[in-house]
XYZ file of C-alpha atoms in Angstrom:
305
model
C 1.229 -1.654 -28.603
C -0.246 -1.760 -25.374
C 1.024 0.177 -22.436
C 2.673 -2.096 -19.943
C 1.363 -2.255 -16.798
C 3.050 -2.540 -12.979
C 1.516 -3.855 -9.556
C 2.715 -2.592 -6.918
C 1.679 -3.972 -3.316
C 1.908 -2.640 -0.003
C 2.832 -5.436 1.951
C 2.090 -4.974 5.164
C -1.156 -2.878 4.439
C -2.617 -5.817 3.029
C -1.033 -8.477 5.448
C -2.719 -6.492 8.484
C -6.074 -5.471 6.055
C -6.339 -10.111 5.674
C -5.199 -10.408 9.352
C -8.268 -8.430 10.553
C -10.687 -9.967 7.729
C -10.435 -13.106 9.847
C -10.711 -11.598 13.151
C -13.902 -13.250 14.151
C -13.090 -16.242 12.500
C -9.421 -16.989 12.456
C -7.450 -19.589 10.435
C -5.695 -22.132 12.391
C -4.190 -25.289 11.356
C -3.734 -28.596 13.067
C -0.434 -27.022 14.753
C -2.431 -24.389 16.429
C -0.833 -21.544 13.925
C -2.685 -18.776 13.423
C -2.962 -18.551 9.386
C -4.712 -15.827 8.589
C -2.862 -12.575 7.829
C -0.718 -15.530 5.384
C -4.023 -16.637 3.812
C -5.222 -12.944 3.658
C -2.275 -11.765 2.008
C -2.441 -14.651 -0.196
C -5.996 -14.028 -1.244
C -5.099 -10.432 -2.242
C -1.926 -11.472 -4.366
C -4.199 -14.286 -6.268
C -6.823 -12.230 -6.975
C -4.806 -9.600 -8.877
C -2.962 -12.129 -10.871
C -6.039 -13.722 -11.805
C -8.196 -10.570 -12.553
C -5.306 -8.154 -13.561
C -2.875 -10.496 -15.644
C -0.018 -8.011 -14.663
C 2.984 -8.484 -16.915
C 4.732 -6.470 -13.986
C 4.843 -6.889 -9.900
C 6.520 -6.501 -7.050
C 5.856 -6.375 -3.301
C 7.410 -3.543 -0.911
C 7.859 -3.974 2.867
C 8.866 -1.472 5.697
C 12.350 -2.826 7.381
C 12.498 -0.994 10.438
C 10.303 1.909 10.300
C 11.837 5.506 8.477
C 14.962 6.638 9.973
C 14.280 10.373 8.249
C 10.409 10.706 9.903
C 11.658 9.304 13.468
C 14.533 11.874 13.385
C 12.255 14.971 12.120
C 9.764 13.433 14.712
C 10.330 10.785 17.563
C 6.622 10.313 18.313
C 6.238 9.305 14.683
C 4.074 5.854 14.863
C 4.824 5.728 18.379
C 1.021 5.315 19.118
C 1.160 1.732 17.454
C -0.305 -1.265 19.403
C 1.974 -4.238 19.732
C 1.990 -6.341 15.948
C 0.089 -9.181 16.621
C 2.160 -12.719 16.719
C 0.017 -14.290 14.236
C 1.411 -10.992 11.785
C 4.900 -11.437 12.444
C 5.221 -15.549 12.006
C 3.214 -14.287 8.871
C 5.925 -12.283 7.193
C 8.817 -15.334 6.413
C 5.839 -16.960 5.312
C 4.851 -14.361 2.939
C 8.299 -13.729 1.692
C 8.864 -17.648 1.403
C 6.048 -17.948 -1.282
C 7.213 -14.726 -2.954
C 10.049 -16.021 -3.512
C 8.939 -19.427 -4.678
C 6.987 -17.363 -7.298
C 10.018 -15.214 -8.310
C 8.428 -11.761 -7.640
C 10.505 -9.640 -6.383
C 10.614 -7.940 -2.697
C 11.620 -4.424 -2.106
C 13.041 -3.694 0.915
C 15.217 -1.301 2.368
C 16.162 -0.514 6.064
C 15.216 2.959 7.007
C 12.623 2.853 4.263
C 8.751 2.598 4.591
C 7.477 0.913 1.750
C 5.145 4.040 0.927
C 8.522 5.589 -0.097
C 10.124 2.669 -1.912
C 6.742 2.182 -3.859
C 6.846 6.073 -4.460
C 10.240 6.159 -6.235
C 9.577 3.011 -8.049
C 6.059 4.338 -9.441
C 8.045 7.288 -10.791
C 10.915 5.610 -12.442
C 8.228 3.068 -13.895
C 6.166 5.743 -14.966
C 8.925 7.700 -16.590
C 9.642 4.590 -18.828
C 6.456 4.586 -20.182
C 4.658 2.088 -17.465
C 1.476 2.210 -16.209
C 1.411 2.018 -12.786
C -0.977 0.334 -10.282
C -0.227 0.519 -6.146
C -2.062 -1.728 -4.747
C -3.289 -0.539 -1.004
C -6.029 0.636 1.215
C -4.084 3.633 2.588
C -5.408 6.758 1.503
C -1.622 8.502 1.783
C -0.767 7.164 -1.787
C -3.660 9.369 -3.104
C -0.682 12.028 -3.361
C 1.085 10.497 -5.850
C -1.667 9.448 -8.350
C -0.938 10.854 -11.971
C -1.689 10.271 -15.343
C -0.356 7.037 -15.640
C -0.382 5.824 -11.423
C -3.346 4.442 -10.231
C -4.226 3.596 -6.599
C -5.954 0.220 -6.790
C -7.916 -0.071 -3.728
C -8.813 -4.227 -3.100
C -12.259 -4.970 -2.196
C -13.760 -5.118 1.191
C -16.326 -5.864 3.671
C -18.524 -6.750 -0.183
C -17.714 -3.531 -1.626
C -15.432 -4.235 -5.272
C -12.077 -3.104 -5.946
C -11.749 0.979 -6.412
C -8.922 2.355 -8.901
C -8.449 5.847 -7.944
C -6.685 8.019 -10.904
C -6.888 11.806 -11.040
C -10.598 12.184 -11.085
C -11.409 10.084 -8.133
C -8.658 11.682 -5.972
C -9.905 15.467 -6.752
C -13.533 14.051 -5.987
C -12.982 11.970 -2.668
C -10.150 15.494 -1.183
C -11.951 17.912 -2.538
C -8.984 19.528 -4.222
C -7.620 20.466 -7.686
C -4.261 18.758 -7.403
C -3.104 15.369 -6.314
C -0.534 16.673 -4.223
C -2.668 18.576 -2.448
C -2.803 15.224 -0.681
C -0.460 16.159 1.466
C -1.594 19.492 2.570
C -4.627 17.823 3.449
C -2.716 15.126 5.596
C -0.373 17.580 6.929
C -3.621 20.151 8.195
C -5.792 17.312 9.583
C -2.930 15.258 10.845
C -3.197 11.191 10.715
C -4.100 9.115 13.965
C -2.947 5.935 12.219
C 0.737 7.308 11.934
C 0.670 9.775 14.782
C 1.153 12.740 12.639
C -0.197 15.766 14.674
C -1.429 18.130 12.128
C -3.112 21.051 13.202
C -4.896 21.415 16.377
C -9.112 21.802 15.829
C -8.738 20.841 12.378
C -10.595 17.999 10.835
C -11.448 16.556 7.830
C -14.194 19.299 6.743
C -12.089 22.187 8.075
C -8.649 20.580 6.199
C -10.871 20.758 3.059
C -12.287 24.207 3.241
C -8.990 25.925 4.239
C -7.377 24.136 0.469
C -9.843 25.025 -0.796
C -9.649 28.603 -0.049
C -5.896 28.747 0.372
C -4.467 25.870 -1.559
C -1.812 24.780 0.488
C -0.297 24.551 4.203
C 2.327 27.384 3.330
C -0.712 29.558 2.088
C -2.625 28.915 5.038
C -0.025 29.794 7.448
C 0.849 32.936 5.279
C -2.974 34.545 5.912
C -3.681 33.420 9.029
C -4.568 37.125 9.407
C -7.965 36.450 7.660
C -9.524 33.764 10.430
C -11.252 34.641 13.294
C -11.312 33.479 16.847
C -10.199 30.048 18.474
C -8.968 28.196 15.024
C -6.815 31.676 14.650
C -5.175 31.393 17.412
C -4.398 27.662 17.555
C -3.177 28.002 13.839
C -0.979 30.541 14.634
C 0.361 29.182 17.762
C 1.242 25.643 15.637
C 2.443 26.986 12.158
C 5.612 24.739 12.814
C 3.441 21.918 13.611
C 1.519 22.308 10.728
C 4.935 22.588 8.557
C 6.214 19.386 10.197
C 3.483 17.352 9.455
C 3.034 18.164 6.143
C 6.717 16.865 5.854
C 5.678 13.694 7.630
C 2.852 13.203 5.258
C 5.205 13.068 2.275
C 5.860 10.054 0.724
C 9.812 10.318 -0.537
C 10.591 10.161 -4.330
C 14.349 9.291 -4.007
C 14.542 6.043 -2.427
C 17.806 4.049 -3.039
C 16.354 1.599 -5.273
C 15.994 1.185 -8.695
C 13.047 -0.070 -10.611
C 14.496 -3.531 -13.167
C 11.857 -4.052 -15.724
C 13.735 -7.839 -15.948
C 13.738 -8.741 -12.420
C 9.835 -7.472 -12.085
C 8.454 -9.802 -15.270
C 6.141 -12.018 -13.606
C 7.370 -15.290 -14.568
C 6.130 -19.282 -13.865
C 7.054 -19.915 -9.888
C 8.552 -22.655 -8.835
C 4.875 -24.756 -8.469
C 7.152 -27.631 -6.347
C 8.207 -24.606 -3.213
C 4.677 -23.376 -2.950
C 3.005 -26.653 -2.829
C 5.708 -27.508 -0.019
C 4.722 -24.212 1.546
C 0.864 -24.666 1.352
C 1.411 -28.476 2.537
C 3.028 -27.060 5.207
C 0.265 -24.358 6.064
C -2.332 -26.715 5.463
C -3.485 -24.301 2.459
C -5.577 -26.936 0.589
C -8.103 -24.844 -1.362
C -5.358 -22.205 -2.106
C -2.636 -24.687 -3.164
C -5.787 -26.086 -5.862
C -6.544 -22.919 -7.462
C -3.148 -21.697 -7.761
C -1.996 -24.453 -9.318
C -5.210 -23.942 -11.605
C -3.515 -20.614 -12.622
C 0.119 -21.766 -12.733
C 0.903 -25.436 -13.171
C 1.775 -25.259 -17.189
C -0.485 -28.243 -18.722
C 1.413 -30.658 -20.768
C -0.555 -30.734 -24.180
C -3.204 -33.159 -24.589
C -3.693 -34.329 -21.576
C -6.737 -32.846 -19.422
C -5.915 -31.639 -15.626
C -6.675 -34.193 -13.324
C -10.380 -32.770 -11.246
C -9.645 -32.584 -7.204
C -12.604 -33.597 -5.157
């Protein structure tokens, strides 16, 4: 039998990822709403049902930011711009349609959805699942194994990439997955305004692993550099420590992966072509009845011109 196989999407990676895909040439309906980190999102989602055929999938969003990061570090994302209206009218939408469809939505307050996808990769994985997160965010590299997959959607005309052990030791340079997070922790990571360590970038981060292995290792023989980098390393060993703790993604969320409640099943075709009426999702609301609408035997599916 063939191993089964679980999607797991990073919501608001994507929804920002379709939000900017538009940028130059945003979707707006007759009311003036700004569509497009919906239709973005919506893109993503129809395009791994179509080419994947999960049996599994769920969708994980962030609730409030993570309670443990902020406390270990208040400046923790506290570079982020403003989210952009058209993003946050975006998000009932999303949830709306997910719901229509009956896949699930993990959320938990306090929780990022890198950790709730985390813990639910490694219960799925323990019962034999194989695992797909579906993201452009390099962080989840750390938790690739032999059965979780990072599964990279395509961009700017470059396909899909599914990173599994190989890739990850390729694109880090490293001989571990979870080296990840050394790597993370050293360089630091401007998106989530983790410090890292001062003067050390991505070619540095890489040459110290791969001469020391980890942070702790580094920190431990700082007697064998020379010079500036020395000093600097020296003077922010705690700094280095704390961000390697930002960097990692937790394993222990409250939440509990339900084979059941994650079967995709037939959505409810009547709420999403309400919601797509409503959004003025044409096109979208065609082909995904193409996919879903069961065909009653015999009788051929009426062609929309």
């Amino acid at each position: 039998m063939s191993q089964k196989r679980l999607f797991l999407l990073d919501a608001y990676a994507l929804i920002f990822r379709g939000y900017y895909a538009f940028i130059k040439n945003p979707r707006i309906n007759s009311k003036g709403m700004d569509t497009s980190a919906i239709m973005g999102f919506m893109n993503s989602l129809m395009d791994v049902i179509k080419r994947e055929k999960p049996d599994h999938l769920a969708v994980a969003f962030d609730k409030g930011g993570s309670d443990l990061r902020n406390e270990l570090f208040p400046e923790y994302k506290a570079n982020r711009d403003a989210t952009p209206e058209a993003i946050k009218i975006a998000v009932p939408y999303i949830q709306a349609l997910l719901n229509a469809m009956h896949i699930p939505i993990i959320e938990v307050a306090g929780y990022e959805a890198d950790d709730l996808i985390g813990t639910i990769a490694k219960q799925a994985e323990k019962e034999n699942y194989k695992v797909y997160m579906m993201t452009p965010d390099k962080d989840f590299a750390q938790l690739v194994s032999e059965n979780i997959f990072m599964y990279k959607p395509a961009r700017m005309g470059n396909g899909i990439e599914i990173w599994g052990i190989p890739e990850v030791l390729e694109k880090f340079e490293i001989t571990n997955p979870l080296q990840v997070i050394d790597y993370l922790g050293m360089m630091g990571d401007s998106a989530d305004n983790i410090p890292g360590l001062p003067g050390v970038g991505e070619k540095t981060a890489k040459k110290f692993l791969a001469e020391y292995g980890s942070m702790e290792n580094l920190l431990a023989n700082t007697h064998q550099l020379k010079g500036a980098i020395k000093d600097k390393i020296e003077a922010n060993a705690e700094l280095g420590l704390l961000s390697k703790k930002l960097a990692t993604i937790l394993l222990d969320c409250p939440v509990v992966f339900n084979e059941k409640d994650y079967e995709l099943s037939t959505p409810d075709v009547e709420k999403t072509d309400a919601l797509f009426n409503e959004l003025e999702f044409r096109r979208m609301a065609e082909q995904f009845d193409a996919i879903f609408k069961p065909k009653a035997s015999g009788e051929s599916s009426p062609q929309i011109v």
